């Protein structure tokens, strides 16, 4: 059993980020940072392989993001972390509901490369419900490159940005990435970006997660997945279709039945 901190260093409920209770989420969890204690040799191996694959496998298409999609397909060592049961148990505790690895091969894990030429990811809300950001390297001379979370209504924030306005700096919360520390967030429906990098580089392993109870809570629309993955010849659309019928729909129907039963029981005063 790996040594996890009893509670994360930083923990922010979703309500404190958005400013209101939301219904489209997997739990009230917002964001946390904690010392992860993952095997440094394993992370080093993953970083080396990712850098070697960058030239041939990394893409830079939209959101000013340079990344390897479905990275565990090319770097099997990532699979060790994805499936690590201690990790999933701890994350489920922090998130407040059981989570499982995001199942689609093209989005289960990514490696992002950030710097003045690679870019850093611009304002967006995640398609996946929950993500764990594990720094693989942060150069000593790094200027920028921290996570910025918009505290407020994401739709309002996006409308501001679309009109050419800039976001109120008082509503932007910075989170510094640190080696040895994970940042985990329910960034679905949360406006965030990485601060532009003027100097230095950052490489990050991104492991995505979803709810085991509510696997249908997901914002990855097909057009968006296509924007990221139309270069990929794997049958990722078929994977999603199969998952909807095999996992999402049965879980959703069971949830609906429980809700209906609860309503009936309440109506009968039991
Ligand atoms: O690495 C970060 O600081 C944020 C990255 C991010 O938002 C993403 O990969 O979706
Ligand atoms: Fe994101």
Tab-separated table of N, CA and C in Angstrom, residues 120-258:
chain	number	residue	atom	x	y	z
A	120	UNK	N	0.676	26.248	-24.789
A	120	UNK	CA	0.108	25.665	-23.560
A	120	UNK	C	-1.390	25.730	-23.816
A	121	UNK	N	-2.141	24.955	-23.137
A	121	UNK	CA	-3.552	24.824	-23.519
A	121	UNK	C	-4.348	26.101	-23.177
A	122	UNK	N	-5.125	26.585	-24.155
A	122	UNK	CA	-5.903	27.817	-23.924
A	122	UNK	C	-7.225	27.494	-23.212
A	123	UNK	N	-8.000	28.536	-22.901
A	123	UNK	CA	-9.219	28.387	-22.082
A	123	UNK	C	-10.157	27.316	-22.646
A	124	UNK	N	-10.599	26.419	-21.798
A	124	UNK	CA	-11.494	25.332	-22.219
A	124	UNK	C	-12.128	24.696	-20.981
A	125	UNK	N	-13.144	23.872	-21.217
A	125	UNK	CA	-13.674	22.975	-20.183
A	125	UNK	C	-13.352	21.572	-20.667
A	126	UNK	N	-13.046	20.649	-19.762
A	126	UNK	CA	-12.656	19.308	-20.215
A	126	UNK	C	-13.857	18.500	-20.691
A	127	UNK	N	-13.611	17.604	-21.640
A	127	UNK	CA	-14.636	16.659	-22.058
A	127	UNK	C	-14.764	15.524	-21.053
A	128	UNK	N	-13.623	15.108	-20.504
A	128	UNK	CA	-13.649	14.026	-19.510
A	128	UNK	C	-14.085	14.607	-18.163
A	129	UNK	N	-14.729	13.779	-17.313
A	129	UNK	CA	-15.197	14.321	-16.027
A	129	UNK	C	-14.049	14.733	-15.106
A	130	UNK	N	-13.079	13.839	-14.945
A	130	UNK	CA	-12.000	14.091	-13.976
A	130	UNK	C	-10.657	13.793	-14.627
A	131	UNK	N	-9.667	14.591	-14.274
A	131	UNK	CA	-8.342	14.378	-14.822
A	131	UNK	C	-7.300	14.504	-13.726
A	132	UNK	N	-6.248	13.679	-13.838
A	132	UNK	CA	-5.113	13.798	-12.919
A	132	UNK	C	-3.914	14.277	-13.731
A	133	UNK	N	-3.330	15.395	-13.307
A	133	UNK	CA	-2.173	15.973	-13.997
A	133	UNK	C	-0.930	15.637	-13.185
A	134	UNK	N	-0.019	14.859	-13.799
A	134	UNK	CA	1.196	14.423	-13.107
A	134	UNK	C	2.401	15.013	-13.841
A	135	UNK	N	3.064	16.012	-13.257
A	135	UNK	CA	4.218	16.592	-13.928
A	135	UNK	C	5.323	15.547	-14.093
A	136	UNK	N	5.862	15.444	-15.329
A	136	UNK	CA	7.011	14.566	-15.576
A	136	UNK	C	8.285	15.387	-15.540
A	137	UNK	N	8.198	16.618	-16.003
A	137	UNK	CA	9.337	17.532	-15.890
A	137	UNK	C	8.857	18.973	-15.920
A	138	UNK	N	9.550	19.802	-15.139
A	138	UNK	CA	9.295	21.254	-15.106
A	138	UNK	C	10.684	21.885	-15.144
A	139	UNK	N	11.006	22.605	-16.199
A	139	UNK	CA	12.374	23.132	-16.276
A	139	UNK	C	12.575	24.233	-15.232
A	140	UNK	N	13.831	24.377	-14.784
A	140	UNK	CA	14.135	25.338	-13.708
A	140	UNK	C	13.803	26.774	-14.105
A	141	UNK	N	13.933	27.049	-15.419
A	141	UNK	CA	13.734	28.429	-15.883
A	141	UNK	C	12.284	28.715	-16.286
A	142	UNK	N	11.375	27.823	-15.915
A	142	UNK	CA	9.976	27.944	-16.363
A	142	UNK	C	9.331	29.276	-15.937
A	143	UNK	N	8.810	29.989	-16.928
A	143	UNK	CA	8.045	31.221	-16.664
A	143	UNK	C	6.637	30.984	-17.183
A	144	UNK	N	5.648	31.020	-16.315
A	144	UNK	CA	4.273	30.674	-16.706
A	144	UNK	C	4.089	29.172	-16.525
A	145	UNK	N	3.064	28.625	-17.188
A	145	UNK	CA	2.872	27.182	-17.169
A	145	UNK	C	2.100	26.660	-15.968
A	146	UNK	N	1.589	27.563	-15.138
A	146	UNK	CA	0.758	27.094	-14.031
A	146	UNK	C	-0.692	26.969	-14.505
A	147	UNK	N	-1.455	26.214	-13.761
A	147	UNK	CA	-2.868	26.028	-14.082
A	147	UNK	C	-3.643	27.258	-13.615
A	148	UNK	N	-4.570	27.721	-14.443
A	148	UNK	CA	-5.427	28.841	-14.049
A	148	UNK	C	-6.885	28.394	-14.145
A	149	UNK	N	-7.591	28.521	-13.053
A	149	UNK	CA	-8.988	28.093	-13.002
A	149	UNK	C	-9.876	29.325	-12.854
A	150	UNK	N	-10.872	29.431	-13.732
A	150	UNK	CA	-11.822	30.553	-13.661
A	150	UNK	C	-12.868	30.253	-12.595
A	151	UNK	N	-12.951	31.130	-11.620
A	151	UNK	CA	-13.951	30.944	-10.563
A	151	UNK	C	-15.193	31.726	-10.952
A	152	UNK	N	-16.155	30.992	-11.467
A	152	UNK	CA	-17.394	31.631	-11.914
A	152	UNK	C	-18.091	30.729	-12.905
A	153	UNK	N	-19.159	31.261	-13.482
A	153	UNK	CA	-19.944	30.512	-14.452
A	153	UNK	C	-19.128	30.345	-15.753
A	154	UNK	N	-18.850	29.102	-16.158
A	154	UNK	CA	-17.981	28.897	-17.325
A	154	UNK	C	-18.574	29.447	-18.621
A	155	UNK	N	-19.910	29.388	-18.734
A	155	UNK	CA	-20.558	29.862	-19.957
A	155	UNK	C	-20.413	31.382	-20.050
A	156	UNK	N	-20.554	32.029	-18.897
A	156	UNK	CA	-20.393	33.483	-18.831
A	156	UNK	C	-18.932	33.842	-19.172
A	157	UNK	N	-18.012	33.095	-18.607
A	157	UNK	CA	-16.587	33.342	-18.852
A	157	UNK	C	-16.253	33.190	-20.322
A	158	UNK	N	-16.806	32.155	-20.927
A	158	UNK	CA	-16.541	31.897	-22.347
A	158	UNK	C	-17.149	33.008	-23.212
A	159	UNK	N	-18.345	33.464	-22.829
A	159	UNK	CA	-18.994	34.555	-23.586
A	159	UNK	C	-18.136	35.819	-23.524
A	160	UNK	N	-17.580	36.088	-22.362
A	160	UNK	CA	-16.644	37.209	-22.205
A	160	UNK	C	-15.494	37.079	-23.196
A	161	UNK	N	-14.880	35.879	-23.200
A	161	UNK	CA	-13.716	35.633	-24.064
A	161	UNK	C	-14.101	35.770	-25.536
A	162	UNK	N	-15.290	35.235	-25.885
A	162	UNK	CA	-15.740	35.307	-27.284
A	162	UNK	C	-15.951	36.745	-27.736
A	163	UNK	N	-16.323	37.620	-26.794
A	163	UNK	CA	-16.571	39.017	-27.158
A	163	UNK	C	-15.265	39.801	-27.263
A	164	UNK	N	-14.160	39.130	-26.986
A	164	UNK	CA	-12.857	39.792	-27.088
A	164	UNK	C	-12.399	40.399	-25.769
A	165	UNK	N	-13.238	40.276	-24.755
A	165	UNK	CA	-12.869	40.823	-23.432
A	165	UNK	C	-11.899	39.853	-22.739
A	166	UNK	N	-11.230	40.330	-21.716
A	166	UNK	CA	-10.392	39.423	-20.930
A	166	UNK	C	-11.109	39.125	-19.614
A	167	UNK	N	-10.793	38.010	-19.045
A	167	UNK	CA	-11.458	37.600	-17.804
A	167	UNK	C	-10.972	38.458	-16.640
A	168	UNK	N	-11.862	38.676	-15.701
A	168	UNK	CA	-11.524	39.425	-14.490
A	168	UNK	C	-10.391	38.690	-13.750
A	169	UNK	N	-9.206	39.315	-13.644
A	169	UNK	CA	-8.072	38.616	-13.003
A	169	UNK	C	-8.388	38.154	-11.582
A	170	UNK	N	-9.295	38.861	-10.926
A	170	UNK	CA	-9.652	38.473	-9.550
A	170	UNK	C	-10.390	37.145	-9.504
A	171	UNK	N	-10.928	36.739	-10.667
A	171	UNK	CA	-11.671	35.473	-10.700
A	171	UNK	C	-10.801	34.314	-11.172
A	172	UNK	N	-9.512	34.587	-11.428
A	172	UNK	CA	-8.623	33.526	-11.916
A	172	UNK	C	-7.730	33.025	-10.779
A	173	UNK	N	-7.899	31.748	-10.449
A	173	UNK	CA	-7.146	31.150	-9.339
A	173	UNK	C	-5.956	30.370	-9.902
A	174	UNK	N	-4.727	30.715	-9.466
A	174	UNK	CA	-3.560	29.980	-9.974
A	174	UNK	C	-3.240	28.748	-9.116
A	175	UNK	N	-2.810	27.694	-9.770
A	175	UNK	CA	-2.320	26.495	-9.062
A	175	UNK	C	-0.978	26.109	-9.672
A	176	UNK	N	0.073	26.133	-8.860
A	176	UNK	CA	1.414	25.796	-9.355
A	176	UNK	C	1.554	24.281	-9.423
A	177	UNK	N	2.133	23.811	-10.515
A	177	UNK	CA	2.460	22.383	-10.586
A	177	UNK	C	3.809	22.162	-9.907
A	178	UNK	N	3.940	21.044	-9.214
A	178	UNK	CA	5.211	20.705	-8.543
A	178	UNK	C	5.566	19.264	-8.845
A	179	UNK	N	6.849	19.002	-9.031
A	179	UNK	CA	7.268	17.612	-9.229
A	179	UNK	C	6.920	16.815	-7.972
A	180	UNK	N	6.423	15.625	-8.150
A	180	UNK	CA	6.058	14.794	-6.997
A	180	UNK	C	4.627	15.024	-6.523
A	181	UNK	N	3.972	16.019	-7.119
A	181	UNK	CA	2.597	16.334	-6.710
A	181	UNK	C	1.630	16.188	-7.882
A	182	UNK	N	0.494	15.603	-7.604
A	182	UNK	CA	-0.571	15.492	-8.601
A	182	UNK	C	-1.577	16.602	-8.395
A	183	UNK	N	-2.133	17.057	-9.492
A	183	UNK	CA	-3.289	17.953	-9.409
A	183	UNK	C	-4.447	17.197	-10.033
A	184	UNK	N	-5.494	17.001	-9.261
A	184	UNK	CA	-6.645	16.275	-9.799
A	184	UNK	C	-7.856	17.208	-9.748
A	185	UNK	N	-8.596	17.221	-10.847
A	185	UNK	CA	-9.720	18.153	-10.897
A	185	UNK	C	-10.905	17.587	-11.648
A	186	UNK	N	-12.094	17.966	-11.194
A	186	UNK	CA	-13.303	17.682	-11.970
A	186	UNK	C	-13.500	18.915	-12.864
A	187	UNK	N	-12.787	18.907	-13.994
A	187	UNK	CA	-12.752	20.081	-14.870
A	187	UNK	C	-13.840	20.061	-15.935
A	188	UNK	N	-14.731	19.116	-15.848
A	188	UNK	CA	-15.898	19.101	-16.733
A	188	UNK	C	-16.748	20.323	-16.368
A	189	UNK	N	-17.001	21.190	-17.365
A	189	UNK	CA	-17.793	22.385	-17.091
A	189	UNK	C	-17.067	23.400	-16.214
A	190	UNK	N	-15.752	23.339	-16.165
A	190	UNK	CA	-14.974	24.345	-15.420
A	190	UNK	C	-14.022	25.002	-16.421
A	191	UNK	N	-14.098	26.319	-16.540
A	191	UNK	CA	-13.232	27.024	-17.485
A	191	UNK	C	-11.829	27.127	-16.890
A	192	UNK	N	-10.842	26.650	-17.641
A	192	UNK	CA	-9.463	26.673	-17.144
A	192	UNK	C	-8.489	26.670	-18.307
A	193	UNK	N	-7.257	26.983	-18.031
A	193	UNK	CA	-6.204	26.917	-19.049
A	193	UNK	C	-4.859	26.781	-18.351
A	194	UNK	N	-3.798	26.673	-19.142
A	194	UNK	CA	-2.457	26.780	-18.583
A	194	UNK	C	-1.941	28.168	-18.947
A	195	UNK	N	-1.390	28.875	-17.981
A	195	UNK	CA	-0.846	30.213	-18.251
A	195	UNK	C	0.212	30.111	-19.340
A	196	UNK	N	0.176	31.012	-20.324
A	196	UNK	CA	1.155	30.951	-21.416
A	196	UNK	C	2.581	30.889	-20.878
A	197	UNK	N	3.415	30.124	-21.562
A	197	UNK	CA	4.808	29.938	-21.130
A	197	UNK	C	5.713	30.828	-21.989
A	198	UNK	N	6.436	31.728	-21.340
A	198	UNK	CA	7.345	32.609	-22.087
A	198	UNK	C	8.759	32.044	-22.090
A	199	UNK	N	9.029	31.137	-21.167
A	199	UNK	CA	10.369	30.565	-21.057
A	199	UNK	C	10.298	29.212	-20.362
A	200	UNK	N	11.110	28.252	-20.841
A	200	UNK	CA	11.172	26.941	-20.200
A	200	UNK	C	10.151	25.977	-20.781
A	201	UNK	N	10.140	24.759	-20.235
A	201	UNK	CA	9.228	23.727	-20.750
A	201	UNK	C	8.613	22.917	-19.603
A	202	UNK	N	7.537	22.262	-19.951
A	202	UNK	CA	6.814	21.418	-18.996
A	202	UNK	C	6.311	20.194	-19.737
A	203	UNK	N	6.509	18.998	-19.179
A	203	UNK	CA	5.924	17.772	-19.749
A	203	UNK	C	5.036	17.152	-18.667
A	204	UNK	N	3.854	16.744	-19.076
A	204	UNK	CA	2.877	16.283	-18.086
A	204	UNK	C	2.183	15.009	-18.540
A	205	UNK	N	2.038	14.090	-17.618
A	205	UNK	CA	1.224	12.893	-17.870
A	205	UNK	C	-0.199	13.197	-17.399
A	206	UNK	N	-1.152	12.975	-18.276
A	206	UNK	CA	-2.554	13.286	-17.967
A	206	UNK	C	-3.348	11.982	-17.961
A	207	UNK	N	-3.890	11.623	-16.807
A	207	UNK	CA	-4.670	10.389	-16.691
A	207	UNK	C	-6.131	10.745	-16.431
A	208	UNK	N	-6.996	10.287	-17.314
A	208	UNK	CA	-8.401	10.677	-17.210
A	208	UNK	C	-9.243	9.614	-16.507
A	209	UNK	N	-10.303	10.085	-15.878
A	209	UNK	CA	-11.155	9.217	-15.054
A	209	UNK	C	-12.625	9.559	-15.254
A	210	UNK	N	-13.463	8.587	-14.918
A	210	UNK	CA	-14.896	8.876	-14.905
A	210	UNK	C	-15.524	8.169	-13.711
A	211	UNK	N	-16.796	8.454	-13.474
A	211	UNK	CA	-17.512	7.839	-12.354
A	211	UNK	C	-17.855	6.393	-12.689
A	212	UNK	N	-17.699	5.519	-11.683
A	212	UNK	CA	-18.138	4.133	-11.877
A	212	UNK	C	-19.646	4.039	-11.726
A	213	UNK	N	-20.229	4.960	-10.955
A	213	UNK	CA	-21.670	4.937	-10.688
A	213	UNK	C	-22.436	5.647	-11.811
A	214	UNK	N	-21.881	6.763	-12.278
A	214	UNK	CA	-22.551	7.556	-13.317
A	214	UNK	C	-21.619	7.725	-14.532
A	215	UNK	N	-21.350	6.610	-15.238
A	215	UNK	CA	-20.397	6.682	-16.360
A	215	UNK	C	-20.900	7.533	-17.523
A	216	UNK	N	-22.183	7.888	-17.498
A	216	UNK	CA	-22.723	8.691	-18.602
A	216	UNK	C	-22.437	10.184	-18.421
A	217	UNK	N	-21.997	10.575	-17.247
A	217	UNK	CA	-21.656	11.992	-17.040
A	217	UNK	C	-20.328	12.258	-17.739
A	218	UNK	N	-20.396	12.930	-18.866
A	218	UNK	CA	-19.271	13.044	-19.786
A	218	UNK	C	-19.583	14.182	-20.754
A	219	UNK	N	-18.617	15.032	-21.042
A	219	UNK	CA	-18.839	16.143	-21.984
A	219	UNK	C	-18.058	15.970	-23.280
A	220	UNK	N	-17.526	14.780	-23.522
A	220	UNK	CA	-16.773	14.571	-24.759
A	220	UNK	C	-17.738	14.369	-25.911
A	221	UNK	N	-17.992	15.438	-26.662
A	221	UNK	CA	-18.883	15.325	-27.814
A	221	UNK	C	-18.086	14.766	-28.989
A	222	UNK	N	-18.813	14.113	-29.905
A	222	UNK	CA	-18.110	13.425	-30.998
A	222	UNK	C	-17.308	14.390	-31.868
A	223	UNK	N	-17.869	15.594	-32.122
A	223	UNK	CA	-17.136	16.532	-32.983
A	223	UNK	C	-15.827	16.935	-32.321
A	224	UNK	N	-15.871	17.016	-30.978
A	224	UNK	CA	-14.679	17.444	-30.244
A	224	UNK	C	-13.621	16.325	-30.246
A	225	UNK	N	-14.090	15.102	-30.032
A	225	UNK	CA	-13.166	13.969	-30.096
A	225	UNK	C	-12.570	13.853	-31.495
A	226	UNK	N	-13.403	14.143	-32.505
A	226	UNK	CA	-12.910	14.088	-33.886
A	226	UNK	C	-11.857	15.178	-34.111
A	227	UNK	N	-12.096	16.358	-33.527
A	227	UNK	CA	-11.128	17.448	-33.688
A	227	UNK	C	-9.764	17.022	-33.144
A	228	UNK	N	-9.784	16.258	-32.065
A	228	UNK	CA	-8.528	15.790	-31.465
A	228	UNK	C	-7.989	14.539	-32.150
A	229	UNK	N	-8.867	13.701	-32.682
A	229	UNK	CA	-8.444	12.340	-33.051
A	229	UNK	C	-8.741	11.917	-34.487
A	230	UNK	N	-9.034	12.863	-35.378
A	230	UNK	CA	-9.359	12.446	-36.748
A	230	UNK	C	-8.144	11.881	-37.486
A	231	UNK	N	-6.951	12.066	-36.914
A	231	UNK	CA	-5.741	11.481	-37.508
A	231	UNK	C	-5.610	10.002	-37.136
A	232	UNK	N	-6.419	9.575	-36.164
A	232	UNK	CA	-6.235	8.258	-35.562
A	232	UNK	C	-7.093	7.222	-36.278
A	233	UNK	N	-6.456	6.164	-36.733
A	233	UNK	CA	-7.183	5.159	-37.515
A	233	UNK	C	-7.861	4.100	-36.644
A	234	UNK	N	-7.691	4.186	-35.302
A	234	UNK	CA	-8.339	3.177	-34.456
A	234	UNK	C	-9.857	3.394	-34.483
A	235	UNK	N	-10.595	2.357	-34.075
A	235	UNK	CA	-12.058	2.446	-34.148
A	235	UNK	C	-12.634	3.080	-32.898
A	236	UNK	N	-12.220	4.326	-32.611
A	236	UNK	CA	-12.633	4.935	-31.348
A	236	UNK	C	-14.133	5.237	-31.306
A	237	UNK	N	-14.744	5.492	-32.466
A	237	UNK	CA	-16.196	5.742	-32.465
A	237	UNK	C	-16.940	4.455	-32.085
A	238	UNK	N	-16.474	3.316	-32.604
A	238	UNK	CA	-17.091	2.028	-32.257
A	238	UNK	C	-16.934	1.724	-30.768
A	239	UNK	N	-15.757	2.081	-30.226
A	239	UNK	CA	-15.525	1.869	-28.781
A	239	UNK	C	-16.575	2.628	-27.966
A	240	UNK	N	-16.844	3.864	-28.379
A	240	UNK	CA	-17.796	4.696	-27.625
A	240	UNK	C	-19.208	4.130	-27.757
A	241	UNK	N	-19.564	3.748	-28.973
A	241	UNK	CA	-20.894	3.191	-29.217
A	241	UNK	C	-21.110	1.963	-28.321
A	242	UNK	N	-20.111	1.073	-28.295
A	242	UNK	CA	-20.215	-0.147	-27.487
A	242	UNK	C	-20.330	0.207	-26.006
A	243	UNK	N	-19.571	1.213	-25.573
A	243	UNK	CA	-19.603	1.587	-24.156
A	243	UNK	C	-20.968	2.165	-23.769
A	244	UNK	N	-21.568	2.941	-24.690
A	244	UNK	CA	-22.892	3.515	-24.396
A	244	UNK	C	-23.881	2.387	-24.116
A	245	UNK	N	-23.886	1.358	-24.981
A	245	UNK	CA	-24.846	0.262	-24.801
A	245	UNK	C	-24.478	-0.680	-23.663
A	246	UNK	N	-23.182	-0.950	-23.500
A	246	UNK	CA	-22.753	-1.961	-22.521
A	246	UNK	C	-22.641	-1.402	-21.099
A	247	UNK	N	-22.279	-0.123	-20.972
A	247	UNK	CA	-22.015	0.431	-19.635
A	247	UNK	C	-22.873	1.650	-19.284
A	248	UNK	N	-22.878	2.649	-20.166
A	248	UNK	CA	-23.554	3.900	-19.802
A	248	UNK	C	-25.067	3.711	-19.663
A	249	UNK	N	-25.664	3.056	-20.657
A	249	UNK	CA	-27.123	2.903	-20.640
A	249	UNK	C	-27.604	2.022	-19.470
A	250	UNK	N	-26.993	0.843	-19.241
A	250	UNK	CA	-27.427	0.054	-18.081
A	250	UNK	C	-27.285	0.823	-16.764
A	251	UNK	N	-26.178	1.562	-16.606
A	251	UNK	CA	-25.982	2.324	-15.359
A	251	UNK	C	-27.035	3.423	-15.249
A	252	UNK	N	-27.332	4.075	-16.373
A	252	UNK	CA	-28.314	5.161	-16.370
A	252	UNK	C	-29.712	4.636	-16.046
A	253	UNK	N	-30.070	3.494	-16.662
A	253	UNK	CA	-31.404	2.912	-16.415
A	253	UNK	C	-31.548	2.514	-14.947
A	254	UNK	N	-30.479	1.915	-14.393
A	254	UNK	CA	-30.515	1.498	-12.984
A	254	UNK	C	-30.679	2.740	-12.096
A	255	UNK	N	-29.995	3.798	-12.441
A	255	UNK	CA	-30.076	5.045	-11.671
A	255	UNK	C	-31.497	5.615	-11.737
A	256	UNK	N	-32.056	5.620	-12.944
A	256	UNK	CA	-33.412	6.130	-13.135
A	256	UNK	C	-34.418	5.317	-12.322
A	257	UNK	N	-34.238	3.988	-12.337
A	257	UNK	CA	-35.155	3.120	-11.578
A	257	UNK	C	-35.075	3.416	-10.090
A	258	UNK	N	-33.851	3.615	-9.599
A	258	UNK	CA	-33.688	3.941	-8.173
A	258	UNK	C	-34.359	5.268	-7.850
